[in-house]
GROMACS .gro file of C-alpha atoms in nm:
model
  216
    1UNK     CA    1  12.663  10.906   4.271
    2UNK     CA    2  12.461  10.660   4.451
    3UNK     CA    3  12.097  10.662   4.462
    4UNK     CA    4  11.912  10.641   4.749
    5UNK     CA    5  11.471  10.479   4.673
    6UNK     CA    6  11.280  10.614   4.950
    7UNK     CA    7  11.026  10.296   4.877
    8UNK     CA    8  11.077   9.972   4.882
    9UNK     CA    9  11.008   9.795   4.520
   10UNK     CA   10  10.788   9.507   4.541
   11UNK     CA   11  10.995   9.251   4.420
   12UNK     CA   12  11.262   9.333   4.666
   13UNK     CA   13  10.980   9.185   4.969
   14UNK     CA   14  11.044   8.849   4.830
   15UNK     CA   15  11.286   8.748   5.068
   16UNK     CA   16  11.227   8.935   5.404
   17UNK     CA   17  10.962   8.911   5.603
   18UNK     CA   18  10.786   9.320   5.581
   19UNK     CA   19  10.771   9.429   5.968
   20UNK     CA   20  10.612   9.775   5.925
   21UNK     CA   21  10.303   9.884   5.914
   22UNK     CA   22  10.165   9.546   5.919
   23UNK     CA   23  10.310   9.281   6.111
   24UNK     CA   24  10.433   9.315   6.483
   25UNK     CA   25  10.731   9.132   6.612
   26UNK     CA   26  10.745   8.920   6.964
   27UNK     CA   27  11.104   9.045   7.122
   28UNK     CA   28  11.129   8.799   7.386
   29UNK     CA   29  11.008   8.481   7.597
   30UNK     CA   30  10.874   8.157   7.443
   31UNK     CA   31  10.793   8.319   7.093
   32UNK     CA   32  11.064   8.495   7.047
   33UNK     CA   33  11.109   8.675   6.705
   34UNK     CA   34  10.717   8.569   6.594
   35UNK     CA   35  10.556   8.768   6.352
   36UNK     CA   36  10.201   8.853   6.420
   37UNK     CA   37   9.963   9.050   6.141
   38UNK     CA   38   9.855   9.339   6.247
   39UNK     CA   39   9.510   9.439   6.149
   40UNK     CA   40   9.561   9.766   5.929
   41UNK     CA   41   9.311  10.053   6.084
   42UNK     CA   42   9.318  10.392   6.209
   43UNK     CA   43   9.474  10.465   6.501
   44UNK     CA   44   9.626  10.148   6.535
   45UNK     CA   45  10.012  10.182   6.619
   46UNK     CA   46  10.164   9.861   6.820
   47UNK     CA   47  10.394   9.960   7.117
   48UNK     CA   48  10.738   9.999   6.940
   49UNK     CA   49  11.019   9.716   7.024
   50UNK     CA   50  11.194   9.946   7.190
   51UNK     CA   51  10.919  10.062   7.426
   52UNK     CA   52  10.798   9.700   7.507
   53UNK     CA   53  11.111   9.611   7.611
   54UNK     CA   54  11.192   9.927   7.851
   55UNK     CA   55  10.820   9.831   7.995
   56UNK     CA   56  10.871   9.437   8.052
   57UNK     CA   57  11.151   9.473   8.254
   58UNK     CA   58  11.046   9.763   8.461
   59UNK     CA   59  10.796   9.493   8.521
   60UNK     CA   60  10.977   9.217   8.564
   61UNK     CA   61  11.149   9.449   8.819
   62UNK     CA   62  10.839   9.507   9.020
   63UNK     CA   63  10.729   9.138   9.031
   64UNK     CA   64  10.992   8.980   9.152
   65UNK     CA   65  11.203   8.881   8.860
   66UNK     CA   66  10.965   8.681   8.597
   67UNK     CA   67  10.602   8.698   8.474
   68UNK     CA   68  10.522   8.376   8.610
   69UNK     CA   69  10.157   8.338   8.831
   70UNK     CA   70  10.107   8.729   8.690
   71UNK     CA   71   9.738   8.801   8.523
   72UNK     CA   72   9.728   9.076   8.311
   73UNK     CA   73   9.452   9.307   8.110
   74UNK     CA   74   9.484   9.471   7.773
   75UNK     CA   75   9.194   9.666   7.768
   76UNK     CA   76   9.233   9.797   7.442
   77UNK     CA   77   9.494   9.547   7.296
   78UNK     CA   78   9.453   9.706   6.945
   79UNK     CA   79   9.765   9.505   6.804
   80UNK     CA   80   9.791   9.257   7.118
   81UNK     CA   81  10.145   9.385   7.112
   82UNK     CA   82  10.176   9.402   7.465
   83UNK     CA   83   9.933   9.162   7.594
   84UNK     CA   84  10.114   8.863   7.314
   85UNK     CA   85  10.452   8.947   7.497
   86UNK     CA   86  10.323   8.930   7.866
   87UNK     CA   87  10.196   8.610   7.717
   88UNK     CA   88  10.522   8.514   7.602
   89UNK     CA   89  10.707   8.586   7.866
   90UNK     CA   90  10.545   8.320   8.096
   91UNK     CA   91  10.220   8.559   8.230
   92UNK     CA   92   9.953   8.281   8.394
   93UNK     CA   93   9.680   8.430   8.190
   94UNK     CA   94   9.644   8.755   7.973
   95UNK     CA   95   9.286   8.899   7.891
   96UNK     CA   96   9.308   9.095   7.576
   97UNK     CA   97   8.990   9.340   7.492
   98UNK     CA   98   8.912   9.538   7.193
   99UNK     CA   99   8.539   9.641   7.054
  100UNK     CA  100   8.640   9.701   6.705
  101UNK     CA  101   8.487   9.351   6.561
  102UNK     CA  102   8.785   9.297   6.273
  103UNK     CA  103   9.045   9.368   6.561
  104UNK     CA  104   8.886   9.162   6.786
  105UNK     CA  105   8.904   8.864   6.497
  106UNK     CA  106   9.266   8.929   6.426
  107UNK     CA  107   9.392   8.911   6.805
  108UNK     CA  108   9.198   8.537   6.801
  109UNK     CA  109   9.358   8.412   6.505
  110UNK     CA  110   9.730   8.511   6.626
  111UNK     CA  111   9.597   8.345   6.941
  112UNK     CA  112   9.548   8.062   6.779
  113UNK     CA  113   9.847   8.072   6.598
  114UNK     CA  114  10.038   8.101   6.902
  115UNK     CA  115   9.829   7.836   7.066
  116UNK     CA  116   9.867   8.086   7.331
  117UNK     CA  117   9.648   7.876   7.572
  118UNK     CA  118   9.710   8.184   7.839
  119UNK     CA  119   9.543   8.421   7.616
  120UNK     CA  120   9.149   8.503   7.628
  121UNK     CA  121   8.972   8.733   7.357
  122UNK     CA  122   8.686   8.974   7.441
  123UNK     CA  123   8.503   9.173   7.196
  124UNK     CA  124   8.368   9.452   7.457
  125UNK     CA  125   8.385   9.830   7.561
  126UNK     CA  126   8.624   9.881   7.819
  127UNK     CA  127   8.449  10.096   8.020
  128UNK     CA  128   8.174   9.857   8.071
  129UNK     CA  129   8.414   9.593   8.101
  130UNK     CA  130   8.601   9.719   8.381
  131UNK     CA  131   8.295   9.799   8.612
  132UNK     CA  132   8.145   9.450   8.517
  133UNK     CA  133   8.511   9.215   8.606
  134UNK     CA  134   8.451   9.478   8.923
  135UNK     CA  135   8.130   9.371   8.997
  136UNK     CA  136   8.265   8.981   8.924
  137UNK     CA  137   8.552   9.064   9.216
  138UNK     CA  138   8.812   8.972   8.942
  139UNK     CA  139   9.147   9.115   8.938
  140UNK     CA  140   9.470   9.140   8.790
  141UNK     CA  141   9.864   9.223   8.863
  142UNK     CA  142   9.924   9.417   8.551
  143UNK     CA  143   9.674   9.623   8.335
  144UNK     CA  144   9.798   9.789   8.021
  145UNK     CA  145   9.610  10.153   7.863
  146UNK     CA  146   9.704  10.236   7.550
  147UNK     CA  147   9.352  10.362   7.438
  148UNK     CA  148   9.334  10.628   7.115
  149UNK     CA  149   9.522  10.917   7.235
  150UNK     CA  150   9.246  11.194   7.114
  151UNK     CA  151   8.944  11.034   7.312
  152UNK     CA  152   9.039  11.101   7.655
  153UNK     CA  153   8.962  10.747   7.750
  154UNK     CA  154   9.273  10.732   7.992
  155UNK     CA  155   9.126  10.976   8.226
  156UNK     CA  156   8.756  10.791   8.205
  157UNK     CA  157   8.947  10.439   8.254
  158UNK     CA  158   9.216  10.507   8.514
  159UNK     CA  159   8.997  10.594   8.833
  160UNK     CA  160   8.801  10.256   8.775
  161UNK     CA  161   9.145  10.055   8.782
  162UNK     CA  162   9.193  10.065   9.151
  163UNK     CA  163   8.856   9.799   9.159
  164UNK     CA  164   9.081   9.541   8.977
  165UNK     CA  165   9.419   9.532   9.079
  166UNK     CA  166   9.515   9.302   9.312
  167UNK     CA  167   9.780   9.453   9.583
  168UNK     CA  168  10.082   9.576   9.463
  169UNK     CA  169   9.917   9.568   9.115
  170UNK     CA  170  10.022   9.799   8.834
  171UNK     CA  171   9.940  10.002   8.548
  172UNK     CA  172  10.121  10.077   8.228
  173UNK     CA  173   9.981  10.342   8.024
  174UNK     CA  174  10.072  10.505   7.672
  175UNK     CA  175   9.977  10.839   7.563
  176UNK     CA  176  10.048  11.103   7.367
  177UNK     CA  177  10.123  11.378   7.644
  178UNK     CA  178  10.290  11.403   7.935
  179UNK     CA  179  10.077  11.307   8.215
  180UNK     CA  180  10.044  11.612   8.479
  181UNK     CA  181  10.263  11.454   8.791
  182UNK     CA  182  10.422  11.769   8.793
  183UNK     CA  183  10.178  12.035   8.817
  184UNK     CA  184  10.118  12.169   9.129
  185UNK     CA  185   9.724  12.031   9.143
  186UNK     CA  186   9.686  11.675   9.004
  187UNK     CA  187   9.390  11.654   8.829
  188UNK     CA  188   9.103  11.393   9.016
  189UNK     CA  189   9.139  11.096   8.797
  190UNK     CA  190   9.512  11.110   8.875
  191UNK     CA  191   9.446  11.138   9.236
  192UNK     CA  192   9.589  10.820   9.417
  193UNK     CA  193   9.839  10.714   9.164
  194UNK     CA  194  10.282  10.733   9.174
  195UNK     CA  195  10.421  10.734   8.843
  196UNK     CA  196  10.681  10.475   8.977
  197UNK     CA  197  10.831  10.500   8.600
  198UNK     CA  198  10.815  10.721   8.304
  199UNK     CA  199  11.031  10.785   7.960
  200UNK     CA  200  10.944  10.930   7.662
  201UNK     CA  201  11.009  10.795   7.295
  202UNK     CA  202  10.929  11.025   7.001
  203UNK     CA  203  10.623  11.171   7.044
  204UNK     CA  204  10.522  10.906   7.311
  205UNK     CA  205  10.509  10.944   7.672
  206UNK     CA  206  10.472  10.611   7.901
  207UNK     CA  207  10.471  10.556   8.244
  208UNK     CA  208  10.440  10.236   8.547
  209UNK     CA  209  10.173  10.355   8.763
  210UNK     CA  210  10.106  10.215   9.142
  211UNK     CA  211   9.868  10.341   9.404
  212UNK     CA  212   9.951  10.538   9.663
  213UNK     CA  213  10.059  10.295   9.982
  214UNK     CA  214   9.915  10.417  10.311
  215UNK     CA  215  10.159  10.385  10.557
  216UNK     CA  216   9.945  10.377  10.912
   0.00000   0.00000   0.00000
């Protein structure tokens, strides 16, 4: 009768690189197959491969074809799962934000590990962030939300987006229910926004969010 060990032993470790819960792996573009650390706090679960790679080439889709020229925002990069892949893939610049201090430290040394020259660091609060880069007239293509599911930061963070997308810009966000596109009265913070894209995986929902065009 064979015997199945629910843990790994230690010594078996010695020769493959551990992915989960601690390390995060690069599918695709120039660092393909990377392995970043992956700062181990609460609440911190990196986009799963499968996920990221649904997600890039919806937007791949909706730019054209590649990443290229593309500036994107993490606002709370957590990991910097998503924001190290747009990087990888050829994005022109990728802001990554988190204002958890160790976090913060962690997505600067895989940074510089990467000598991802396309990737900037900022320790900050989103929320503040956003209405400042507002205030600065910057703007990006792409901004990812994947904030802590129980906070209800997505519905604070999502009506100040519009202020820094350039046109045709986009929004991927994460969460942990579906978002309401279906009831018969969207909720205010989602007024103004198509789900252009959506699947599900496990017990996570994601969509590709544009603006509404108006078509005079």
């Amino acid at each position: 009768m064979q015997k199945k060990s629910s843990k790994p032993h230690s010594s078996h470790s010695h020769g493959a690189p551990r992915l989960a819960p601690r390390q995060v792996r690069i599918i695709g573009g120039a660092w393909k197959r990377a392995l970043l650390p992956v700062l181990d706090a609460e609440g911190l679960r990196p986009t799963p491969d499968r996920v990221r790679e649904t997600v890039f080439n919806w937007i791949r889709h909706q730019l054209g074809g590649d990443l290229e020229g593309a500036s994107f925002l993490d606002l709370f990069a957590g990991s910097g799962a998503l924001g190290f892949e747009a990087a990888s893939r050829g994005a022109a610049m990728v802001t990554m934000v988190d204002n958890h201090g160790p976090a913060a430290r962690q997505l600067e040394a895989n940074r510089d590990k990467l000598k991802a020259d396309n990737v900037k660091v900022l320790r900050a609060d989103a929320l503040a962030l956003v209405k400042d880069l507002a205030a600065r007239g910057q703007r990006f293509d792409v901004i990812f939300l994947d904030p802590p599911y129980q906070l209800g930061l997505l519905s604070q963070i999502l009506p100040l987006c519009p202020a820094i997308l350039n046109e045709g810009g986009m929004v991927y966000a994460e969460t942990g229910a579906a978002l309401p596109f279906e009831d018969t009265e969207l909720p205010d913070w989602l007024a103004g926004w198509d789900a252009i894209r959506d699947d599900k995986a496990g017990m996570v929902y994601y969509y590709l969010l544009k603006l509404h065009t108006d078509e005079a």
